[in-house]
Short mmCIF file of C-alpha atoms and ligand atoms in Angstrom, two decimals:
data_model
loop_
_atom_site.label_atom_id
_atom_site.label_comp_id
_atom_site.label_asym_id
_atom_site.label_seq_id
_atom_site.Cartn_x
_atom_site.Cartn_y
_atom_site.Cartn_z
CA UNK A 1 -7.87 -174.00 83.81
CA UNK A 2 -7.31 -172.19 80.53
CA UNK A 3 -4.80 -169.41 80.92
CA UNK A 4 -5.06 -166.07 79.26
CA UNK A 5 -2.12 -167.05 77.07
CA UNK A 6 -4.14 -169.87 75.53
CA UNK A 7 -6.71 -167.39 74.36
CA UNK A 8 -4.59 -164.69 72.79
CA UNK A 9 -2.55 -164.37 69.64
CA UNK A 10 0.96 -163.37 70.45
CA UNK A 11 2.95 -163.32 67.21
CA UNK A 12 2.97 -160.23 64.92
CA UNK A 13 -0.01 -160.42 62.59
CA UNK A 14 -1.34 -158.46 59.62
CA UNK A 15 -4.86 -158.83 58.25
CA UNK A 16 -5.45 -157.74 54.69
CA UNK A 17 -9.11 -157.17 53.85
CA UNK A 18 -9.78 -157.25 50.12
CA UNK A 19 -12.92 -155.23 49.46
CA UNK A 20 -12.72 -153.23 52.66
CA UNK A 21 -15.24 -150.61 51.51
CA UNK A 22 -17.93 -153.27 50.99
CA UNK A 23 -20.92 -154.25 53.04
CA UNK A 24 -19.34 -157.21 54.80
CA UNK A 25 -16.32 -155.25 56.00
CA UNK A 26 -18.56 -152.50 57.31
CA UNK A 27 -21.20 -154.65 58.96
CA UNK A 28 -19.09 -157.49 60.25
CA UNK A 29 -15.32 -157.39 59.84
CA UNK A 30 -14.36 -153.98 61.18
CA UNK A 31 -16.73 -154.27 64.19
CA UNK A 32 -15.46 -157.80 64.91
CA UNK A 33 -11.81 -156.77 64.74
CA UNK A 34 -12.51 -153.76 66.93
CA UNK A 35 -14.14 -156.03 69.50
CA UNK A 36 -11.24 -158.49 69.42
CA UNK A 37 -8.85 -155.60 69.89
CA UNK A 38 -10.80 -154.36 72.90
CA UNK A 39 -10.88 -157.83 74.40
CA UNK A 40 -7.10 -157.74 74.41
CA UNK A 41 -6.68 -160.97 72.45
CA UNK A 42 -4.82 -159.51 69.48
CA UNK A 43 -1.05 -159.15 69.50
CA UNK A 44 0.49 -155.75 70.20
CA UNK A 45 2.17 -156.02 66.79
CA UNK A 46 -0.96 -156.00 64.69
CA UNK A 47 -2.05 -154.23 61.48
CA UNK A 48 -5.21 -154.18 59.42
CA UNK A 49 -4.64 -153.28 55.79
CA UNK A 50 -7.71 -152.33 53.78
CA UNK A 51 -7.44 -153.01 50.04
CA UNK A 52 -10.04 -151.50 47.68
CA UNK A 53 -10.45 -149.37 44.58
CA UNK A 54 -11.21 -146.00 46.16
CA UNK A 55 -8.47 -143.37 46.08
CA UNK A 56 -8.10 -143.06 49.83
CA UNK A 57 -5.32 -142.11 52.19
CA UNK A 58 -4.80 -143.93 55.50
CA UNK A 59 -6.55 -141.00 57.13
CA UNK A 60 -9.63 -141.32 54.94
CA UNK A 61 -9.78 -145.04 55.69
CA UNK A 62 -9.68 -144.27 59.39
CA UNK A 63 -12.50 -141.73 59.02
CA UNK A 64 -14.50 -144.41 57.21
CA UNK A 65 -13.83 -146.87 60.02
CA UNK A 66 -14.83 -144.27 62.61
CA UNK A 67 -18.19 -143.81 60.91
CA UNK A 68 -18.69 -147.57 60.63
CA UNK A 69 -17.84 -148.16 64.28
CA UNK A 70 -20.16 -145.41 65.49
CA UNK A 71 -22.92 -147.97 65.09
CA UNK A 72 -21.00 -150.67 66.95
CA UNK A 73 -23.37 -152.79 69.05
CA UNK A 74 -21.27 -152.24 72.17
CA UNK A 75 -20.43 -149.07 73.97
CA UNK A 76 -16.81 -148.03 73.52
CA UNK A 77 -14.64 -145.17 74.67
CA UNK A 78 -12.86 -142.62 72.47
CA UNK A 79 -9.56 -143.98 73.73
CA UNK A 80 -10.37 -147.51 72.64
CA UNK A 81 -11.34 -146.25 69.21
CA UNK A 82 -8.15 -144.20 68.80
CA UNK A 83 -6.01 -147.18 69.78
CA UNK A 84 -7.77 -149.32 67.18
CA UNK A 85 -7.61 -146.73 64.39
CA UNK A 86 -3.84 -146.62 64.78
CA UNK A 87 -3.74 -150.19 63.53
CA UNK A 88 -5.42 -149.33 60.22
CA UNK A 89 -3.64 -148.74 56.90
CA UNK A 90 -5.06 -148.38 53.41
CA UNK A 91 -3.74 -149.80 50.17
CA UNK A 92 -5.48 -148.71 46.97
CA UNK A 93 -5.83 -151.34 44.29
CA UNK A 94 -7.85 -152.97 41.56
CA UNK A 95 -8.51 -156.66 41.96
CA UNK A 96 -7.44 -157.30 38.37
CA UNK A 97 -4.22 -155.26 38.33
CA UNK A 98 -1.14 -157.27 39.20
CA UNK A 99 0.94 -154.14 39.84
CA UNK A 100 -1.42 -153.19 42.70
CA UNK A 101 -0.71 -156.51 44.40
CA UNK A 102 3.01 -155.96 43.98
CA UNK A 103 2.62 -152.52 45.60
CA UNK A 104 0.62 -154.14 48.38
CA UNK A 105 3.38 -156.65 48.92
CA UNK A 106 6.00 -153.89 49.26
CA UNK A 107 3.68 -152.12 51.68
CA UNK A 108 3.43 -155.24 53.82
CA UNK A 109 7.21 -155.50 53.92
CA UNK A 110 7.40 -151.86 55.12
CA UNK A 111 4.79 -152.54 57.79
CA UNK A 112 6.73 -155.57 58.98
CA UNK A 113 9.81 -153.35 59.30
CA UNK A 114 7.83 -151.07 61.59
CA UNK A 115 7.26 -154.08 63.84
CA UNK A 116 11.02 -154.53 64.12
CA UNK A 117 14.15 -155.63 62.31
CA UNK A 118 13.76 -158.89 60.43
CA UNK A 119 10.15 -159.45 61.47
CA UNK A 120 7.92 -161.47 59.24
CA UNK A 121 4.35 -161.10 60.44
CA UNK A 122 1.60 -163.65 59.92
CA UNK A 123 -0.66 -162.69 57.03
CA UNK A 124 -4.38 -163.32 57.08
CA UNK A 125 -5.84 -162.50 53.68
CA UNK A 126 -9.59 -162.02 53.82
CA UNK A 127 -11.51 -162.01 50.55
CA UNK A 128 -14.58 -159.91 51.38
CA UNK A 129 -15.50 -159.54 47.71
CA UNK A 130 -18.16 -160.95 45.37
CA UNK A 131 -17.13 -164.45 44.28
CA UNK A 132 -16.79 -163.48 40.62
CA UNK A 133 -13.54 -161.76 41.61
CA UNK A 134 -12.05 -164.88 43.19
CA UNK A 135 -10.32 -166.28 40.08
CA UNK A 136 -8.54 -163.03 39.28
CA UNK A 137 -7.59 -162.47 42.90
CA UNK A 138 -6.22 -166.02 43.22
CA UNK A 139 -4.16 -165.46 40.08
CA UNK A 140 -2.76 -162.14 41.27
CA UNK A 141 -2.04 -163.41 44.77
CA UNK A 142 -0.01 -166.15 43.16
CA UNK A 143 1.81 -163.97 40.58
CA UNK A 144 2.68 -161.30 43.13
CA UNK A 145 3.99 -163.88 45.59
CA UNK A 146 1.48 -162.75 48.23
CA UNK A 147 0.35 -166.34 48.65
CA UNK A 148 3.83 -167.33 49.83
CA UNK A 149 4.73 -166.88 53.48
CA UNK A 150 7.68 -164.57 54.16
CA UNK A 151 10.69 -165.71 56.10
CA UNK A 152 11.92 -164.05 59.23
CA UNK A 153 11.41 -164.04 62.95
CA UNK A 154 8.01 -165.14 64.19
CA UNK A 155 5.67 -167.73 62.75
CA UNK A 156 5.12 -165.96 59.47
CA UNK A 157 2.21 -168.07 58.28
CA UNK A 158 -0.07 -166.99 55.41
CA UNK A 159 -3.75 -167.95 55.51
CA UNK A 160 -6.74 -167.21 53.35
CA UNK A 161 -10.28 -166.51 54.51
CA UNK A 162 -12.87 -167.01 51.77
CA UNK A 163 -16.54 -166.13 51.91
CA UNK A 164 -19.33 -168.23 50.43
CA UNK A 165 -20.82 -168.95 47.92
CA UNK A 166 -18.21 -171.48 46.85
CA UNK A 167 -19.47 -172.28 43.39
CA UNK A 168 -22.92 -172.85 41.91
CA UNK A 169 -22.87 -176.64 41.70
CA UNK A 170 -20.49 -179.56 42.07
CA UNK A 171 -18.50 -178.75 38.95
CA UNK A 172 -17.96 -175.03 39.66
CA UNK A 173 -17.20 -175.70 43.33
CA UNK A 174 -14.64 -178.33 42.33
CA UNK A 175 -13.09 -175.94 39.87
CA UNK A 176 -12.82 -173.18 42.44
CA UNK A 177 -11.39 -175.57 44.97
CA UNK A 178 -8.77 -176.70 42.48
CA UNK A 179 -7.70 -173.09 41.89
CA UNK A 180 -7.48 -172.53 45.63
CA UNK A 181 -5.69 -175.80 46.20
CA UNK A 182 -3.05 -174.89 43.63
CA UNK A 183 -2.08 -171.85 45.72
CA UNK A 184 -2.65 -172.87 49.30
CA UNK A 185 -2.48 -175.99 51.36
CA UNK A 186 -5.81 -177.07 52.90
CA UNK A 187 -4.43 -176.06 56.32
CA UNK A 188 -4.10 -172.46 55.05
CA UNK A 189 -7.65 -172.21 53.67
CA UNK A 190 -10.50 -171.06 55.90
CA UNK A 191 -13.86 -171.30 54.11
CA UNK A 192 -16.40 -169.25 55.95
CA UNK A 193 -19.83 -170.48 56.90
CA UNK A 194 -20.61 -168.02 59.66
CA UNK A 195 -23.31 -170.29 61.07
CA UNK A 196 -20.59 -172.64 62.26
CA UNK A 197 -19.35 -169.86 64.53
CA UNK A 198 -22.71 -168.99 66.09
CA UNK A 199 -22.57 -169.87 69.77
CA UNK A 200 -25.78 -171.93 69.77
CA UNK A 201 -24.55 -173.95 66.83
CA UNK A 202 -21.16 -174.52 68.42
CA UNK A 203 -23.07 -175.76 71.43
CA UNK A 204 -24.79 -178.63 69.60
CA UNK A 205 -21.87 -181.05 69.97
CA UNK A 206 -21.27 -180.20 73.62
CA UNK A 207 -24.95 -180.64 74.32
CA UNK A 208 -25.18 -183.95 72.49
CA UNK A 209 -21.96 -185.59 73.59
CA UNK A 210 -21.53 -184.27 77.11
CA UNK A 211 -24.96 -185.14 78.46
CA UNK A 212 -25.64 -188.80 78.92
CA UNK A 213 -29.40 -188.33 78.88
CA UNK A 214 -29.75 -187.35 75.22
CA UNK A 215 -27.33 -189.45 73.21
CA UNK A 216 -29.06 -192.82 73.96
CA UNK A 217 -32.30 -191.54 72.41
CA UNK A 218 -30.65 -189.67 69.52
CA UNK A 219 -31.61 -192.15 66.82
CA UNK A 220 -34.36 -193.55 64.64
CA UNK A 221 -35.76 -195.63 67.47
CA UNK A 222 -36.79 -192.55 69.41
CA UNK A 223 -36.67 -189.60 67.05
CA UNK A 224 -39.69 -189.10 64.85
CA UNK A 225 -38.41 -186.21 62.71
CA UNK A 226 -36.03 -183.28 62.71
CA UNK A 227 -36.94 -179.83 61.43
CA UNK A 228 -34.48 -177.11 60.55
CA UNK A 229 -36.02 -173.68 60.09
CA UNK A 230 -34.21 -170.68 58.70
CA UNK A 231 -36.76 -167.91 58.42
CA UNK A 232 -35.91 -164.33 57.51
CA UNK A 233 -38.37 -161.44 57.59
CA UNK A 234 -36.36 -159.23 55.24
CA UNK A 235 -36.88 -159.41 51.50
CA UNK A 236 -33.92 -159.40 49.13
CA UNK A 237 -34.82 -156.09 47.46
CA UNK A 238 -31.60 -154.36 48.51
CA UNK A 239 -29.35 -157.18 47.31
CA UNK A 240 -31.29 -158.44 44.37
CA UNK A 241 -28.24 -158.18 42.13
CA UNK A 242 -26.48 -160.81 44.19
CA UNK A 243 -29.48 -162.91 45.13
CA UNK A 244 -31.20 -163.31 41.79
CA UNK A 245 -28.30 -165.29 40.39
CA UNK A 246 -28.10 -167.50 43.47
CA UNK A 247 -31.50 -168.30 45.02
CA UNK A 248 -32.38 -169.60 48.46
CA UNK A 249 -31.24 -173.19 47.87
CA UNK A 250 -27.68 -172.18 47.10
CA UNK A 251 -27.67 -169.17 49.42
CA UNK A 252 -28.49 -170.83 52.73
CA UNK A 253 -29.46 -174.49 52.27
CA UNK A 254 -26.18 -175.68 50.70
CA UNK A 255 -24.25 -174.03 53.50
CA UNK A 256 -25.97 -173.08 56.76
CA UNK A 257 -28.84 -175.60 56.73
CA UNK A 258 -26.72 -178.60 55.75
CA UNK A 259 -24.12 -177.71 58.36
CA UNK A 260 -26.80 -177.58 61.04
CA UNK A 261 -28.16 -180.90 59.85
CA UNK A 262 -24.66 -182.40 59.95
CA UNK A 263 -24.08 -181.30 63.55
CA UNK A 264 -27.41 -182.69 64.69
CA UNK A 265 -26.97 -185.99 62.88
CA UNK A 266 -23.25 -186.77 63.06
CA UNK A 267 -21.63 -189.61 64.94
CA UNK A 268 -19.37 -188.88 67.88
CA UNK A 269 -16.06 -187.59 66.48
CA UNK A 270 -12.83 -189.18 67.61
CA UNK A 271 -11.75 -186.31 69.79
CA UNK A 272 -12.23 -182.60 69.60
CA UNK A 273 -9.76 -181.92 66.80
CA UNK A 274 -10.98 -180.11 63.71
CA UNK A 275 -10.07 -182.98 61.37
CA UNK A 276 -12.24 -185.46 63.28
CA UNK A 277 -15.20 -183.08 63.55
CA UNK A 278 -15.05 -182.00 59.92
CA UNK A 279 -14.80 -185.62 58.82
CA UNK A 280 -17.98 -186.55 60.72
CA UNK A 281 -19.85 -183.55 59.34
CA UNK A 282 -18.79 -184.56 55.85
CA UNK A 283 -19.96 -188.15 56.44
CA UNK A 284 -23.46 -186.95 57.24
CA UNK A 285 -23.62 -184.84 54.09
CA UNK A 286 -22.39 -187.78 52.06
CA UNK A 287 -25.10 -189.98 53.50
CA UNK A 288 -27.93 -187.69 52.35
CA UNK A 289 -30.19 -189.72 50.08
CA UNK A 290 -30.03 -188.21 46.60
CA UNK A 291 -33.41 -187.41 45.08
CA UNK A 292 -34.31 -189.45 42.04
CA UNK A 293 -36.13 -188.11 38.97
CA UNK A 294 -39.85 -187.92 39.57
CA UNK A 295 -39.59 -187.85 43.37
CA UNK A 296 -39.00 -184.16 43.85
CA UNK A 297 -42.69 -183.25 43.84
CA UNK A 298 -43.07 -185.17 47.11
CA UNK A 299 -39.91 -183.87 48.71
CA UNK A 300 -39.28 -180.31 47.54
CA UNK A 301 -41.25 -177.07 47.56
CA UNK A 302 -39.93 -173.93 45.93
CA UNK A 303 -41.57 -170.55 45.90
CA UNK A 304 -41.05 -166.85 45.31
CA UNK A 305 -42.61 -164.01 47.28
CA UNK A 306 -45.09 -161.83 45.43
CA UNK A 307 -43.48 -158.52 44.53
CA UNK A 308 -40.15 -160.12 43.67
CA UNK A 309 -40.60 -159.05 40.03
CA UNK A 310 -40.72 -155.42 41.23
CA UNK A 311 -37.49 -155.94 43.16
CA UNK A 312 -35.94 -157.22 39.96
CA UNK A 313 -37.32 -154.26 37.98
CA UNK A 314 -35.96 -151.79 40.55
CA UNK A 315 -32.58 -153.49 40.89
CA UNK A 316 -29.81 -150.97 41.65
CA UNK A 317 -27.82 -152.31 38.69
CA UNK A 318 -29.20 -154.17 35.67
CA UNK A 319 -29.21 -157.92 36.23
CA UNK A 320 -26.75 -159.84 34.07
CA UNK A 321 -29.45 -161.61 32.13
CA UNK A 322 -31.53 -158.44 31.80
CA UNK A 323 -34.54 -160.55 32.70
CA UNK A 324 -37.62 -159.39 34.53
CA UNK A 325 -39.58 -162.65 34.84
CA UNK A 326 -37.15 -164.27 37.21
CA UNK A 327 -37.75 -167.84 38.36
CA UNK A 328 -35.35 -167.53 41.30
CA UNK A 329 -36.74 -169.07 44.47
CA UNK A 330 -36.85 -167.11 47.73
CA UNK A 331 -38.32 -170.04 49.66
CA UNK A 332 -37.41 -173.71 49.82
CA UNK A 333 -38.73 -176.65 51.78
CA UNK A 334 -37.00 -180.00 51.50
CA UNK A 335 -37.69 -183.36 53.05
CA UNK A 336 -34.66 -185.56 53.09
CA UNK A 337 -33.31 -188.71 54.72
CA UNK A 338 -29.95 -190.08 55.71
CA UNK A 339 -28.64 -193.43 54.62
CA UNK A 340 -27.22 -194.35 57.99
CA UNK A 341 -28.29 -196.93 60.49
CA UNK A 342 -28.77 -194.33 63.20
CA UNK A 343 -31.26 -192.30 61.18
CA UNK A 344 -32.95 -194.93 59.00
CA UNK A 345 -36.44 -193.70 58.04
CA UNK A 346 -36.27 -190.43 59.99
CA UNK A 347 -37.29 -187.45 57.85
CA UNK A 348 -35.24 -184.27 58.07
CA UNK A 349 -37.14 -181.18 56.94
CA UNK A 350 -35.33 -178.01 55.94
CA UNK A 351 -37.42 -174.88 55.50
CA UNK A 352 -35.73 -171.63 54.51
CA UNK A 353 -37.16 -168.42 53.16
CA UNK A 354 -36.95 -164.66 52.82
CA UNK A 355 -39.73 -162.12 53.45
CA UNK A 356 -41.50 -164.46 55.88
CA UNK A 357 -43.63 -163.55 58.89
CA UNK A 358 -40.62 -163.40 61.21
CA UNK A 359 -36.89 -163.93 61.50
CA UNK A 360 -35.94 -167.00 63.44
CA UNK A 361 -33.64 -169.96 63.13
CA UNK A 362 -34.40 -173.16 65.00
CA UNK A 363 -33.61 -176.84 65.00
CA UNK A 364 -36.43 -178.97 66.36
CA UNK A 365 -36.04 -182.61 67.27
CA UNK A 366 -39.42 -184.34 67.69
CA UNK A 367 -39.41 -187.55 69.64
CA UNK A 368 -41.79 -190.43 69.01
CA UNK A 369 -44.95 -190.83 71.03
CA UNK A 370 -44.78 -192.89 74.15
CA UNK A 371 -46.13 -196.43 73.91
CA UNK A 372 -48.19 -196.48 77.07
CA UNK A 373 -49.28 -192.96 77.77
CA UNK A 374 -49.96 -192.39 81.44
CA UNK A 375 -52.61 -189.92 82.27
CA UNK A 376 -53.51 -189.22 78.66
CA UNK A 377 -56.96 -187.80 78.19
CA UNK A 378 -59.49 -190.40 77.15
CA UNK A 379 -60.65 -190.30 73.58
CA UNK A 380 -58.98 -190.12 70.24
CA UNK A 381 -56.19 -187.81 71.35
CA UNK A 382 -52.68 -188.15 70.11
CA UNK A 383 -50.21 -189.59 72.53
CA UNK A 384 -47.96 -186.84 73.72
CA UNK A 385 -44.46 -186.49 72.39
CA UNK A 386 -41.37 -184.63 73.50
CA UNK A 387 -39.66 -181.89 71.62
CA UNK A 388 -36.16 -180.51 71.91
CA UNK A 389 -35.46 -177.11 70.38
CA UNK A 390 -32.15 -175.42 69.65
CA UNK A 391 -33.03 -171.75 69.28
CA UNK A 392 -30.23 -170.39 67.12
CA UNK A 393 -31.69 -166.91 66.95
CA UNK A 394 -33.22 -164.76 68.27
CA UNK A 395 -33.39 -165.50 72.01
CA UNK A 396 -30.64 -168.06 71.73
CA UNK A 397 -31.13 -171.08 73.91
CA UNK A 398 -32.24 -174.66 74.26
CA UNK A 399 -35.63 -175.95 75.39
CA UNK A 400 -36.98 -179.38 76.21
CA UNK A 401 -40.74 -179.75 76.10
CA UNK A 402 -42.19 -182.45 78.30
CA UNK A 403 -45.48 -183.45 79.91
CA UNK A 404 -46.54 -183.16 83.53
CA UNK A 405 -49.64 -183.72 85.62
CA UNK A 406 -51.61 -180.61 86.28
CA UNK A 407 -52.22 -180.27 90.04
CA UNK A 408 -55.73 -181.00 91.16
CA UNK A 409 -58.23 -183.82 91.31
CA UNK A 410 -58.60 -184.14 87.59
CA UNK A 411 -56.02 -186.31 85.93
CA UNK A 412 -54.91 -183.76 83.41
CA UNK A 413 -51.61 -183.37 81.56
CA UNK A 414 -49.95 -180.13 80.60
CA UNK A 415 -47.01 -179.36 78.37
CA UNK A 416 -44.07 -177.74 80.19
CA UNK A 417 -40.66 -176.55 79.17
CA UNK A 418 -37.18 -176.84 80.66
CA UNK A 419 -35.11 -174.09 79.13
CA UNK A 420 -31.76 -172.48 79.06
CA UNK A 421 -31.27 -168.96 77.65
CA UNK A 422 -28.06 -167.44 76.46
CA UNK A 423 -28.84 -164.09 77.99
CA UNK A 424 -27.95 -165.74 81.31
CA UNK A 425 -24.39 -165.58 80.03
CA UNK A 426 -24.32 -162.09 78.69
CA UNK A 427 -23.08 -160.37 81.81
CA UNK A 428 -20.99 -163.10 83.23
CA UNK A 429 -19.40 -165.65 80.97
CA UNK A 430 -18.08 -166.11 77.45
CA UNK A 431 -14.89 -164.21 77.91
CA UNK A 432 -12.39 -165.14 75.24
CA UNK A 433 -9.44 -163.90 77.17
CA UNK A 434 -10.48 -163.74 80.75
CA UNK A 435 -10.42 -160.01 80.07
CA UNK A 436 -12.67 -157.52 81.78
CA UNK A 437 -14.92 -157.47 78.72
CA UNK A 438 -17.23 -160.38 79.05
CA UNK A 439 -19.54 -160.59 76.10
CA UNK A 440 -20.71 -163.40 73.88
CA UNK A 441 -18.61 -163.05 70.73
CA UNK A 442 -20.29 -162.35 67.43
CA UNK A 443 -19.80 -165.11 64.83
CA UNK A 444 -17.28 -163.05 62.87
CA UNK A 445 -15.20 -162.40 65.97
CA UNK A 446 -14.99 -166.12 66.51
CA UNK A 447 -14.12 -166.75 62.86
CA UNK A 448 -11.32 -164.20 62.74
CA UNK A 449 -9.95 -165.33 66.08
CA UNK A 450 -10.01 -169.02 65.14
CA UNK A 451 -8.41 -168.37 61.76
CA UNK A 452 -5.60 -166.45 63.43
CA UNK A 453 -5.08 -169.41 65.71
CA UNK A 454 -5.19 -171.84 62.82
CA UNK A 455 -8.21 -173.72 64.21
CA UNK A 456 -10.43 -175.00 61.41
CA UNK A 457 -13.39 -176.56 63.23
CA UNK A 458 -15.66 -173.60 62.50
CA UNK A 459 -14.81 -173.63 58.80
CA UNK A 460 -15.95 -175.92 55.99
CA UNK A 461 -13.40 -178.35 54.59
CA UNK A 462 -12.92 -179.01 50.91
CA UNK A 463 -14.48 -182.46 51.34
CA UNK A 464 -17.52 -181.14 53.21
CA UNK A 465 -18.06 -178.69 50.42
CA UNK A 466 -17.89 -181.41 47.79
CA UNK A 467 -20.35 -183.53 49.79
CA UNK A 468 -22.87 -180.72 50.24
CA UNK A 469 -22.70 -179.75 46.57
CA UNK A 470 -23.16 -183.36 45.55
CA UNK A 471 -26.55 -183.34 47.26
CA UNK A 472 -27.59 -179.84 46.14
CA UNK A 473 -26.55 -180.54 42.55
CA UNK A 474 -28.74 -183.66 42.58
CA UNK A 475 -31.67 -181.52 43.73
CA UNK A 476 -30.90 -178.89 41.09
CA UNK A 477 -30.89 -181.55 38.40
CA UNK A 478 -34.64 -182.05 38.76
CA UNK A 479 -35.39 -178.57 40.11
CA UNK A 480 -37.55 -177.44 37.23
CA UNK A 481 -39.94 -180.35 37.79
CA UNK A 482 -41.16 -178.55 40.88
CA UNK A 483 -43.60 -175.75 40.11
CA UNK A 484 -42.61 -172.36 41.48
CA UNK A 485 -45.36 -171.29 43.87
CA UNK A 486 -45.82 -167.76 45.18
CA UNK A 487 -46.44 -166.44 48.67
CA UNK A 488 -47.32 -163.23 50.35
CA UNK A 489 -44.56 -161.10 51.80
CA UNK A 490 -44.69 -161.30 55.58
CA UNK A 491 -46.65 -164.56 55.41
CA UNK A 492 -45.92 -168.19 56.24
CA UNK A 493 -44.75 -169.34 52.85
CA UNK A 494 -46.72 -170.84 49.93
CA UNK A 495 -49.98 -172.71 50.23
CA UNK A 496 -48.80 -176.17 49.34
CA UNK A 497 -46.16 -177.23 51.82
CA UNK A 498 -44.84 -180.61 52.89
CA UNK A 499 -45.03 -179.38 56.45
CA UNK A 500 -47.02 -176.34 57.59
CA UNK A 501 -45.22 -173.45 59.27
CA UNK A 502 -47.03 -172.97 62.53
CA UNK A 503 -45.20 -170.30 64.45
C1 BG6 B 601 -25.94 -165.35 54.52
C2 BG6 B 601 -26.89 -165.35 53.36
O1 BG6 B 601 -24.96 -166.34 54.38
O2 BG6 B 601 -26.65 -165.57 55.72
C3 BG6 B 601 -27.97 -164.33 53.57
O3 BG6 B 601 -26.17 -165.06 52.18
C4 BG6 B 601 -28.65 -164.51 54.89
O4 BG6 B 601 -28.95 -164.39 52.54
C5 BG6 B 601 -27.62 -164.59 56.01
O5 BG6 B 601 -29.51 -163.41 55.10
C6 BG6 B 601 -28.27 -164.95 57.32
O6 BG6 B 601 -27.33 -164.79 58.32
P1 BG6 B 601 -27.77 -164.40 59.80
O7 BG6 B 601 -26.52 -164.47 60.60
O8 BG6 B 601 -28.35 -163.02 59.70
O9 BG6 B 601 -28.79 -165.39 60.20
#
């Protein structure tokens, strides 16, 4: 039985959030840290230091956090909030001013002294800033000595949490990785892909490798195709400044979609350690067949929702290129294959888009038709097939669709579903600490918790990143060969698709 001790962090720890006034800190990081605090998994010696440009005092930072946490998804008491706010400290600074990092460093030393004589707390540095700031932050972390762990009582590790996007193609990703690698060891770097921390996605390996009924049919002999769908109903109007320079392929396919594909397709890892799991995920990405010139028309669709030009025109800040006729895609559909024996000939479809008819993320595994269909209706009907669905969101769960005989004198078949829903857990299970609060953790809670424990399974390795960019860069090479279609906002994507969107 896991003990509570296994699921807590006990050594003094300080989290520094760079860009604490930004969207990510407000929407995800502060709520996640608050939740972890209330679960009782954080050490008693714990500080959160917010680093940003605004001229704030600690008190003003706490007021900001109070406002942010008012909208927390879970009910909390005033006492819980006060206890959390006590952990917050603010450090004003510009990302490009070395002196501000030196001041921050002195501040961290003072905070450690408050923990006790000779204490050197663990430092988790979270870069919640736009990626264009990474190079200057890396440089200043290095020059100020903040990248070096202090020495004293306690573990005193230093780790870095970095948000995507990691580069724009193979070359830029490699370059960024080299800069990171010069400062930190791979074991200190935690590259965030928050999809890897979603409960349903973490469940894929347990589901595949702990149930003997699925693994034997998890291959080209039985699987007809796999579909990964990442649909979002929201447009990108409010974050056009970020999105227009990125596009859907780099935004979610390079990261979230390829990670989902890797988990569905990977071989059994040798054990549950992060190195083994990350190696198998990387292998899948490396085995993606690279598109050749002239083949993209049959394997890639790219499109932009109508009205995107208005979003560009009304951008909160002028776009770097000053352009209005943007060719950035908001929708992508890709058909790909893996060069492995297990998946020979099986198509994997990835469909991802913004401003679609609904928000939902699913992985669907379609099995081949049966050879001798029993009870199939006479006539030119298709033989029935089975379908397995991982519902990532909303209504997280897993469903297996199968066929059964309808009761009665007629020999009729009906499609039925065996399903499991995560809401069954919401009141009872999923406690991180065996604490009284038993809620399914949000992805960011899991990420912060795992990083503090030094567990890297839910983070992308340098090699995975290189493998995913290798594939995406090959697609980008011939990208312009594919005409940019348009589609209606709130609709089911463009007219010409490789595979229709049916629900
Ligand atoms: C982010 C992308 O990584 O994931 C966003 O940058 C996208 O464009 C988001 O909206 C989707 O995450 P979630 O958790 O809302 O499905």
